[in-house]
Amino acid sequence: MLFFTQCFGAVLDLIHLRFQHYKAKRVFSAAGQLVCVVNPTHSLKYAPTRCAAAQTSTEQGVLPPCHHHEAVYDPQLVPCMCPLFSCPWEGHLEVVVSHLRQTHHINILQGAEIVFLATDMHLPAPTDWIIMHSCLGHQFLLVLRKQEKYEGHPQFFATMMLIGTPTQADNFTYRLELNRNQRRLKWEATPRSVLECVDSVISDGDCLVLNTSLAQLFSDNGSLAIGIAITTSKVHNAEADM
């Protein structure tokens, strides 16, 4: 009976996954779009990352402690973003992708346009949904986070980060689109570099921000489908032509 129960549960999970994939494809029916179902990463105990702690210390006029046996902090080191509140890893840009794929098994999709389907939107904050997007010769990181900026009022924050330098990030434009029940919501902006720390992006509100009621308008049975498109910046294209 135990074996049967476990197998039956696995079959139900597979059916549910296929059903979520079909719903996303039905909503975003554009040819060539890839759909990735992303499960949440949830933690009940939030701890600030190294970059968040360093930013707080700087704002207070206090430098992070540095003992004689510790290495001097390197501003080019990138903290792990999966999840932001539990993994102590940090490294340089060229090894971020391999860390996310090998250690956290983050999916990576290729193509100009993809669909990001986040499941279990009802989970309490803080919760992250993360995926990598390979496009135009670069790797991008989409982070969707459910977080309480004010106690008792959770919000959803979605942003695209380039796994590269800020100068490289200025060459691109990303678009996030929600489309359901004859409603459409778009956010278009220049991606930020992962060197700038996603915590700062969310704190500044420089991203797609949804309150709970707005997220429910675009969700379907607890899942939120976000269409993603990345293009090269028109400004830089014009400069190149000149």
mmCIF file of C-alpha atoms in Angstrom:
data_model
loop_
_atom_site.group_PDB
_atom_site.id
_atom_site.type_symbol
_atom_site.label_atom_id
_atom_site.label_comp_id
_atom_site.label_asym_id
_atom_site.label_seq_id
_atom_site.Cartn_x
_atom_site.Cartn_y
_atom_site.Cartn_z
ATOM 1 C CA MET A 1 0.000 0.000 0.000
ATOM 2 C CA LEU A 2 2.872 2.359 0.829
ATOM 3 C CA PHE A 3 4.510 1.649 -2.545
ATOM 4 C CA PHE A 4 1.212 2.181 -4.360
ATOM 5 C CA THR A 5 0.561 5.440 -2.497
ATOM 6 C CA GLN A 6 3.998 6.841 -3.351
ATOM 7 C CA CYS A 7 3.715 5.866 -7.025
ATOM 8 C CA PHE A 8 0.207 7.282 -7.266
ATOM 9 C CA GLY A 9 1.396 10.557 -5.740
ATOM 10 C CA ALA A 10 4.238 10.792 -8.255
ATOM 11 C CA VAL A 11 1.797 10.204 -11.124
ATOM 12 C CA LEU A 12 -0.506 12.952 -9.826
ATOM 13 C CA ASP A 13 2.438 15.373 -9.577
ATOM 14 C CA LEU A 14 3.391 14.591 -13.183
ATOM 15 C CA ILE A 15 -0.173 15.119 -14.381
ATOM 16 C CA HIS A 16 -0.372 18.425 -12.492
ATOM 17 C CA LEU A 17 2.931 19.585 -14.018
ATOM 18 C CA ARG A 18 1.765 18.739 -17.541
ATOM 19 C CA PHE A 19 -1.544 20.514 -16.921
ATOM 20 C CA GLN A 20 0.238 23.682 -15.720
ATOM 21 C CA HIS A 21 2.482 23.547 -18.796
ATOM 22 C CA TYR A 22 -0.562 23.232 -21.080
ATOM 23 C CA LYS A 23 -2.301 26.191 -19.442
ATOM 24 C CA ALA A 24 0.723 28.405 -19.913
ATOM 25 C CA LYS A 25 1.014 27.450 -23.576
ATOM 26 C CA ARG A 26 -2.684 28.166 -24.041
ATOM 27 C CA VAL A 27 -2.294 31.679 -22.576
ATOM 28 C CA PHE A 28 0.946 32.459 -24.410
ATOM 29 C CA SER A 29 0.367 30.822 -27.793
ATOM 30 C CA ALA A 30 3.031 32.743 -29.747
ATOM 31 C CA ALA A 31 5.093 30.430 -31.931
ATOM 32 C CA GLY A 32 8.533 29.560 -30.653
ATOM 33 C CA GLN A 33 7.893 30.470 -27.023
ATOM 34 C CA LEU A 34 9.212 28.017 -24.443
ATOM 35 C CA VAL A 35 7.363 27.376 -21.191
ATOM 36 C CA CYS A 36 9.141 26.581 -17.936
ATOM 37 C CA VAL A 37 7.230 25.626 -14.784
ATOM 38 C CA VAL A 38 9.110 27.055 -11.794
ATOM 39 C CA ASN A 39 8.533 25.762 -8.268
ATOM 40 C CA PRO A 40 9.073 28.117 -5.319
ATOM 41 C CA THR A 41 12.040 28.170 -2.990
ATOM 42 C CA HIS A 42 10.718 28.923 0.474
ATOM 43 C CA SER A 43 12.409 29.651 3.788
ATOM 44 C CA LEU A 44 10.782 30.402 7.111
ATOM 45 C CA LYS A 45 13.868 32.119 8.477
ATOM 46 C CA TYR A 46 15.190 35.119 6.557
ATOM 47 C CA ALA A 47 18.807 36.163 6.912
ATOM 48 C CA PRO A 48 20.255 39.101 4.946
ATOM 49 C CA THR A 49 22.828 38.334 2.297
ATOM 50 C CA ARG A 50 26.412 39.559 2.352
ATOM 51 C CA CYS A 51 25.627 42.343 -0.121
ATOM 52 C CA ALA A 52 22.573 43.438 1.904
ATOM 53 C CA ALA A 53 24.572 43.421 5.128
ATOM 54 C CA ALA A 54 27.397 45.368 3.508
ATOM 55 C CA GLN A 55 24.919 47.937 2.157
ATOM 56 C CA THR A 56 23.320 48.381 5.603
ATOM 57 C CA SER A 57 26.688 48.809 7.279
ATOM 58 C CA THR A 58 27.759 51.398 4.706
ATOM 59 C CA GLU A 59 24.540 53.394 5.144
ATOM 60 C CA GLN A 60 25.163 53.464 8.903
ATOM 61 C CA GLY A 61 28.751 54.611 8.396
ATOM 62 C CA VAL A 62 30.190 51.352 9.701
ATOM 63 C CA LEU A 63 32.465 49.202 7.605
ATOM 64 C CA PRO A 64 32.017 45.418 7.709
ATOM 65 C CA PRO A 65 34.429 43.836 10.206
ATOM 66 C CA CYS A 66 37.590 42.385 8.701
ATOM 67 C CA HIS A 67 39.782 40.163 10.843
ATOM 68 C CA HIS A 68 43.391 39.325 10.065
ATOM 69 C CA HIS A 69 42.492 35.786 8.967
ATOM 70 C CA GLU A 70 39.693 36.907 6.647
ATOM 71 C CA ALA A 71 40.093 37.931 3.006
ATOM 72 C CA VAL A 72 39.396 41.554 2.118
ATOM 73 C CA TYR A 73 35.904 41.915 0.649
ATOM 74 C CA ASP A 74 35.969 41.918 -3.140
ATOM 75 C CA PRO A 75 33.174 44.092 -4.651
ATOM 76 C CA GLN A 76 33.255 41.924 -7.786
ATOM 77 C CA LEU A 77 32.124 38.865 -5.830
ATOM 78 C CA VAL A 78 28.487 37.935 -6.451
ATOM 79 C CA PRO A 79 26.432 36.333 -3.647
ATOM 80 C CA CYS A 80 24.270 33.346 -4.478
ATOM 81 C CA MET A 81 20.728 34.196 -5.515
ATOM 82 C CA CYS A 82 19.070 30.820 -5.020
ATOM 83 C CA PRO A 83 17.715 31.271 -2.505
ATOM 84 C CA LEU A 84 18.929 34.698 -1.466
ATOM 85 C CA PHE A 85 18.358 33.973 2.199
ATOM 86 C CA SER A 86 20.158 30.666 2.792
ATOM 87 C CA CYS A 87 23.085 29.923 0.477
ATOM 88 C CA PRO A 88 26.428 31.363 1.714
ATOM 89 C CA TRP A 89 28.202 30.873 -1.624
ATOM 90 C CA GLU A 90 29.814 33.780 -3.448
ATOM 91 C CA GLY A 91 32.036 33.939 -6.506
ATOM 92 C CA HIS A 92 32.997 35.843 -9.640
ATOM 93 C CA LEU A 93 30.706 36.423 -12.612
ATOM 94 C CA GLU A 94 32.223 33.690 -14.769
ATOM 95 C CA VAL A 95 31.234 30.944 -12.296
ATOM 96 C CA VAL A 96 27.749 32.177 -11.294
ATOM 97 C CA VAL A 97 25.966 30.191 -14.013
ATOM 98 C CA SER A 98 27.757 26.923 -13.214
ATOM 99 C CA HIS A 99 27.009 27.350 -9.498
ATOM 100 C CA LEU A 100 23.296 27.947 -10.068
ATOM 101 C CA ARG A 101 22.992 25.002 -12.459
ATOM 102 C CA GLN A 102 25.144 22.468 -10.590
ATOM 103 C CA THR A 103 24.347 23.315 -6.984
ATOM 104 C CA HIS A 104 20.736 24.502 -7.203
ATOM 105 C CA HIS A 105 19.689 22.822 -10.479
ATOM 106 C CA ILE A 106 18.220 26.055 -11.834
ATOM 107 C CA ASN A 107 16.613 25.586 -15.243
ATOM 108 C CA ILE A 108 17.955 27.579 -18.168
ATOM 109 C CA LEU A 109 15.932 28.297 -21.300
ATOM 110 C CA GLN A 110 17.160 29.620 -24.623
ATOM 111 C CA GLY A 111 15.239 31.872 -26.968
ATOM 112 C CA ALA A 112 14.182 35.459 -27.507
ATOM 113 C CA GLU A 113 10.808 34.897 -25.787
ATOM 114 C CA ILE A 114 9.933 32.452 -23.026
ATOM 115 C CA VAL A 115 7.143 31.935 -20.501
ATOM 116 C CA PHE A 116 7.896 31.812 -16.784
ATOM 117 C CA LEU A 117 5.151 29.898 -14.924
ATOM 118 C CA ALA A 118 5.456 30.352 -11.148
ATOM 119 C CA THR A 119 3.472 27.849 -9.069
ATOM 120 C CA ASP A 120 2.101 27.970 -5.509
ATOM 121 C CA MET A 121 1.703 31.732 -5.300
ATOM 122 C CA HIS A 122 -0.204 31.305 -2.036
ATOM 123 C CA LEU A 123 2.884 30.333 -0.015
ATOM 124 C CA PRO A 124 3.808 32.789 2.751
ATOM 125 C CA ALA A 125 6.634 35.297 2.278
ATOM 126 C CA PRO A 126 9.544 35.251 1.785
ATOM 127 C CA THR A 127 9.420 33.005 -1.289
ATOM 128 C CA ASP A 128 11.496 33.075 -4.479
ATOM 129 C CA TRP A 129 10.959 31.763 -8.017
ATOM 130 C CA ILE A 130 14.142 31.806 -10.110
ATOM 131 C CA ILE A 131 15.076 30.843 -13.666
ATOM 132 C CA MET A 132 17.958 31.569 -16.038
ATOM 133 C CA HIS A 133 17.362 32.822 -19.561
ATOM 134 C CA SER A 134 20.018 32.477 -22.268
ATOM 135 C CA CYS A 135 19.521 35.002 -25.054
ATOM 136 C CA LEU A 136 21.564 37.184 -27.431
ATOM 137 C CA GLY A 137 24.804 35.583 -26.288
ATOM 138 C CA HIS A 138 24.274 36.384 -22.581
ATOM 139 C CA GLN A 139 22.675 34.800 -19.522
ATOM 140 C CA PHE A 140 19.956 36.563 -17.586
ATOM 141 C CA LEU A 141 18.410 35.750 -14.236
ATOM 142 C CA LEU A 142 14.711 36.285 -13.613
ATOM 143 C CA VAL A 143 13.842 36.615 -9.943
ATOM 144 C CA LEU A 144 10.233 36.673 -8.744
ATOM 145 C CA ARG A 145 9.960 37.259 -5.026
ATOM 146 C CA LYS A 146 7.075 37.371 -2.604
ATOM 147 C CA GLN A 147 8.057 39.638 0.248
ATOM 148 C CA GLU A 148 6.467 41.802 2.904
ATOM 149 C CA LYS A 149 7.666 45.384 2.594
ATOM 150 C CA TYR A 150 5.036 46.223 5.195
ATOM 151 C CA GLU A 151 3.969 43.746 7.837
ATOM 152 C CA GLY A 152 0.894 41.808 6.805
ATOM 153 C CA HIS A 153 0.956 43.136 3.227
ATOM 154 C CA PRO A 154 2.938 40.796 0.940
ATOM 155 C CA GLN A 155 3.867 41.956 -2.541
ATOM 156 C CA PHE A 156 5.374 40.301 -5.609
ATOM 157 C CA PHE A 157 8.545 41.727 -7.159
ATOM 158 C CA ALA A 158 9.822 40.567 -10.563
ATOM 159 C CA THR A 159 13.074 41.706 -12.125
ATOM 160 C CA MET A 160 15.583 40.611 -14.740
ATOM 161 C CA MET A 161 19.284 40.649 -13.874
ATOM 162 C CA LEU A 162 22.131 40.256 -16.345
ATOM 163 C CA ILE A 163 24.913 37.925 -15.284
ATOM 164 C CA GLY A 164 27.430 40.504 -16.416
ATOM 165 C CA THR A 165 28.619 44.046 -15.725
ATOM 166 C CA PRO A 166 26.407 47.158 -15.488
ATOM 167 C CA THR A 167 27.900 48.415 -18.752
ATOM 168 C CA GLN A 168 26.853 45.214 -20.508
ATOM 169 C CA ALA A 169 23.386 45.405 -18.941
ATOM 170 C CA ASP A 170 22.811 48.849 -20.498
ATOM 171 C CA ASN A 171 22.865 47.206 -23.939
ATOM 172 C CA PHE A 172 19.592 45.330 -23.354
ATOM 173 C CA THR A 173 15.923 45.894 -22.680
ATOM 174 C CA TYR A 174 13.649 43.308 -21.078
ATOM 175 C CA ARG A 175 9.862 43.084 -21.061
ATOM 176 C CA LEU A 176 7.661 41.222 -18.591
ATOM 177 C CA GLU A 177 4.055 40.654 -19.635
ATOM 178 C CA LEU A 178 1.026 39.267 -17.811
ATOM 179 C CA ASN A 179 -1.995 38.417 -19.925
ATOM 180 C CA ARG A 180 -5.199 36.828 -18.660
ATOM 181 C CA ASN A 181 -8.972 37.359 -18.800
ATOM 182 C CA GLN A 182 -8.745 40.216 -21.323
ATOM 183 C CA ARG A 183 -6.271 42.044 -19.098
ATOM 184 C CA ARG A 184 -2.708 42.828 -20.030
ATOM 185 C CA LEU A 185 0.064 44.295 -17.917
ATOM 186 C CA LYS A 186 3.577 45.075 -19.213
ATOM 187 C CA TRP A 187 6.787 46.177 -17.572
ATOM 188 C CA GLU A 188 9.742 47.253 -19.718
ATOM 189 C CA ALA A 189 13.114 48.348 -18.424
ATOM 190 C CA THR A 190 16.872 47.946 -18.681
ATOM 191 C CA PRO A 191 18.094 44.913 -16.750
ATOM 192 C CA ARG A 192 20.352 45.462 -13.783
ATOM 193 C CA SER A 193 23.657 43.670 -13.284
ATOM 194 C CA VAL A 194 23.868 40.927 -10.655
ATOM 195 C CA LEU A 195 26.802 42.921 -9.261
ATOM 196 C CA GLU A 196 24.246 45.502 -8.076
ATOM 197 C CA CYS A 197 22.448 42.962 -5.854
ATOM 198 C CA VAL A 198 18.808 42.087 -6.404
ATOM 199 C CA ASP A 199 17.932 43.125 -2.830
ATOM 200 C CA SER A 200 18.694 46.733 -3.740
ATOM 201 C CA VAL A 201 16.561 46.514 -6.886
ATOM 202 C CA ILE A 202 13.591 45.300 -4.858
ATOM 203 C CA SER A 203 14.124 47.884 -2.117
ATOM 204 C CA ASP A 204 14.212 50.666 -4.710
ATOM 205 C CA GLY A 205 11.075 49.324 -6.416
ATOM 206 C CA ASP A 206 12.849 49.391 -9.792
ATOM 207 C CA CYS A 207 11.000 46.306 -11.012
ATOM 208 C CA LEU A 208 7.538 44.931 -11.689
ATOM 209 C CA VAL A 209 5.594 45.229 -8.429
ATOM 210 C CA LEU A 210 2.267 43.490 -7.829
ATOM 211 C CA ASN A 211 0.138 43.630 -4.730
ATOM 212 C CA THR A 212 -1.784 40.513 -3.747
ATOM 213 C CA SER A 213 -5.084 41.510 -5.335
ATOM 214 C CA LEU A 214 -3.429 42.417 -8.648
ATOM 215 C CA ALA A 215 -1.456 39.170 -8.699
ATOM 216 C CA GLN A 216 -4.689 37.228 -8.170
ATOM 217 C CA LEU A 217 -6.269 38.893 -11.217
ATOM 218 C CA PHE A 218 -3.541 37.399 -13.421
ATOM 219 C CA SER A 219 -3.030 34.093 -11.630
ATOM 220 C CA ASP A 220 -4.749 30.839 -12.517
ATOM 221 C CA ASN A 221 -5.333 28.354 -9.688
ATOM 222 C CA GLY A 222 -2.352 29.661 -7.753
ATOM 223 C CA SER A 223 0.028 29.919 -10.731
ATOM 224 C CA LEU A 224 1.276 33.080 -12.399
ATOM 225 C CA ALA A 225 2.438 33.052 -16.042
ATOM 226 C CA ILE A 226 4.889 35.791 -17.031
ATOM 227 C CA GLY A 227 5.953 36.266 -20.629
ATOM 228 C CA ILE A 228 9.604 37.334 -20.968
ATOM 229 C CA ALA A 229 11.220 39.029 -23.969
ATOM 230 C CA ILE A 230 14.745 40.445 -24.237
ATOM 231 C CA THR A 231 15.971 42.764 -26.976
ATOM 232 C CA THR A 232 19.024 44.894 -27.608
ATOM 233 C CA SER A 233 18.667 48.524 -26.612
ATOM 234 C CA LYS A 234 17.506 50.805 -29.447
ATOM 235 C CA VAL A 235 19.766 53.577 -28.189
ATOM 236 C CA HIS A 236 22.852 51.419 -28.498
ATOM 237 C CA ASN A 237 21.732 50.118 -31.888
ATOM 238 C CA ALA A 238 21.458 53.691 -33.164
ATOM 239 C CA GLU A 239 24.916 54.531 -31.816
ATOM 240 C CA ALA A 240 26.328 51.478 -33.559
ATOM 241 C CA ASP A 241 24.790 52.565 -36.873
ATOM 242 C CA MET A 242 26.359 56.027 -36.568
#
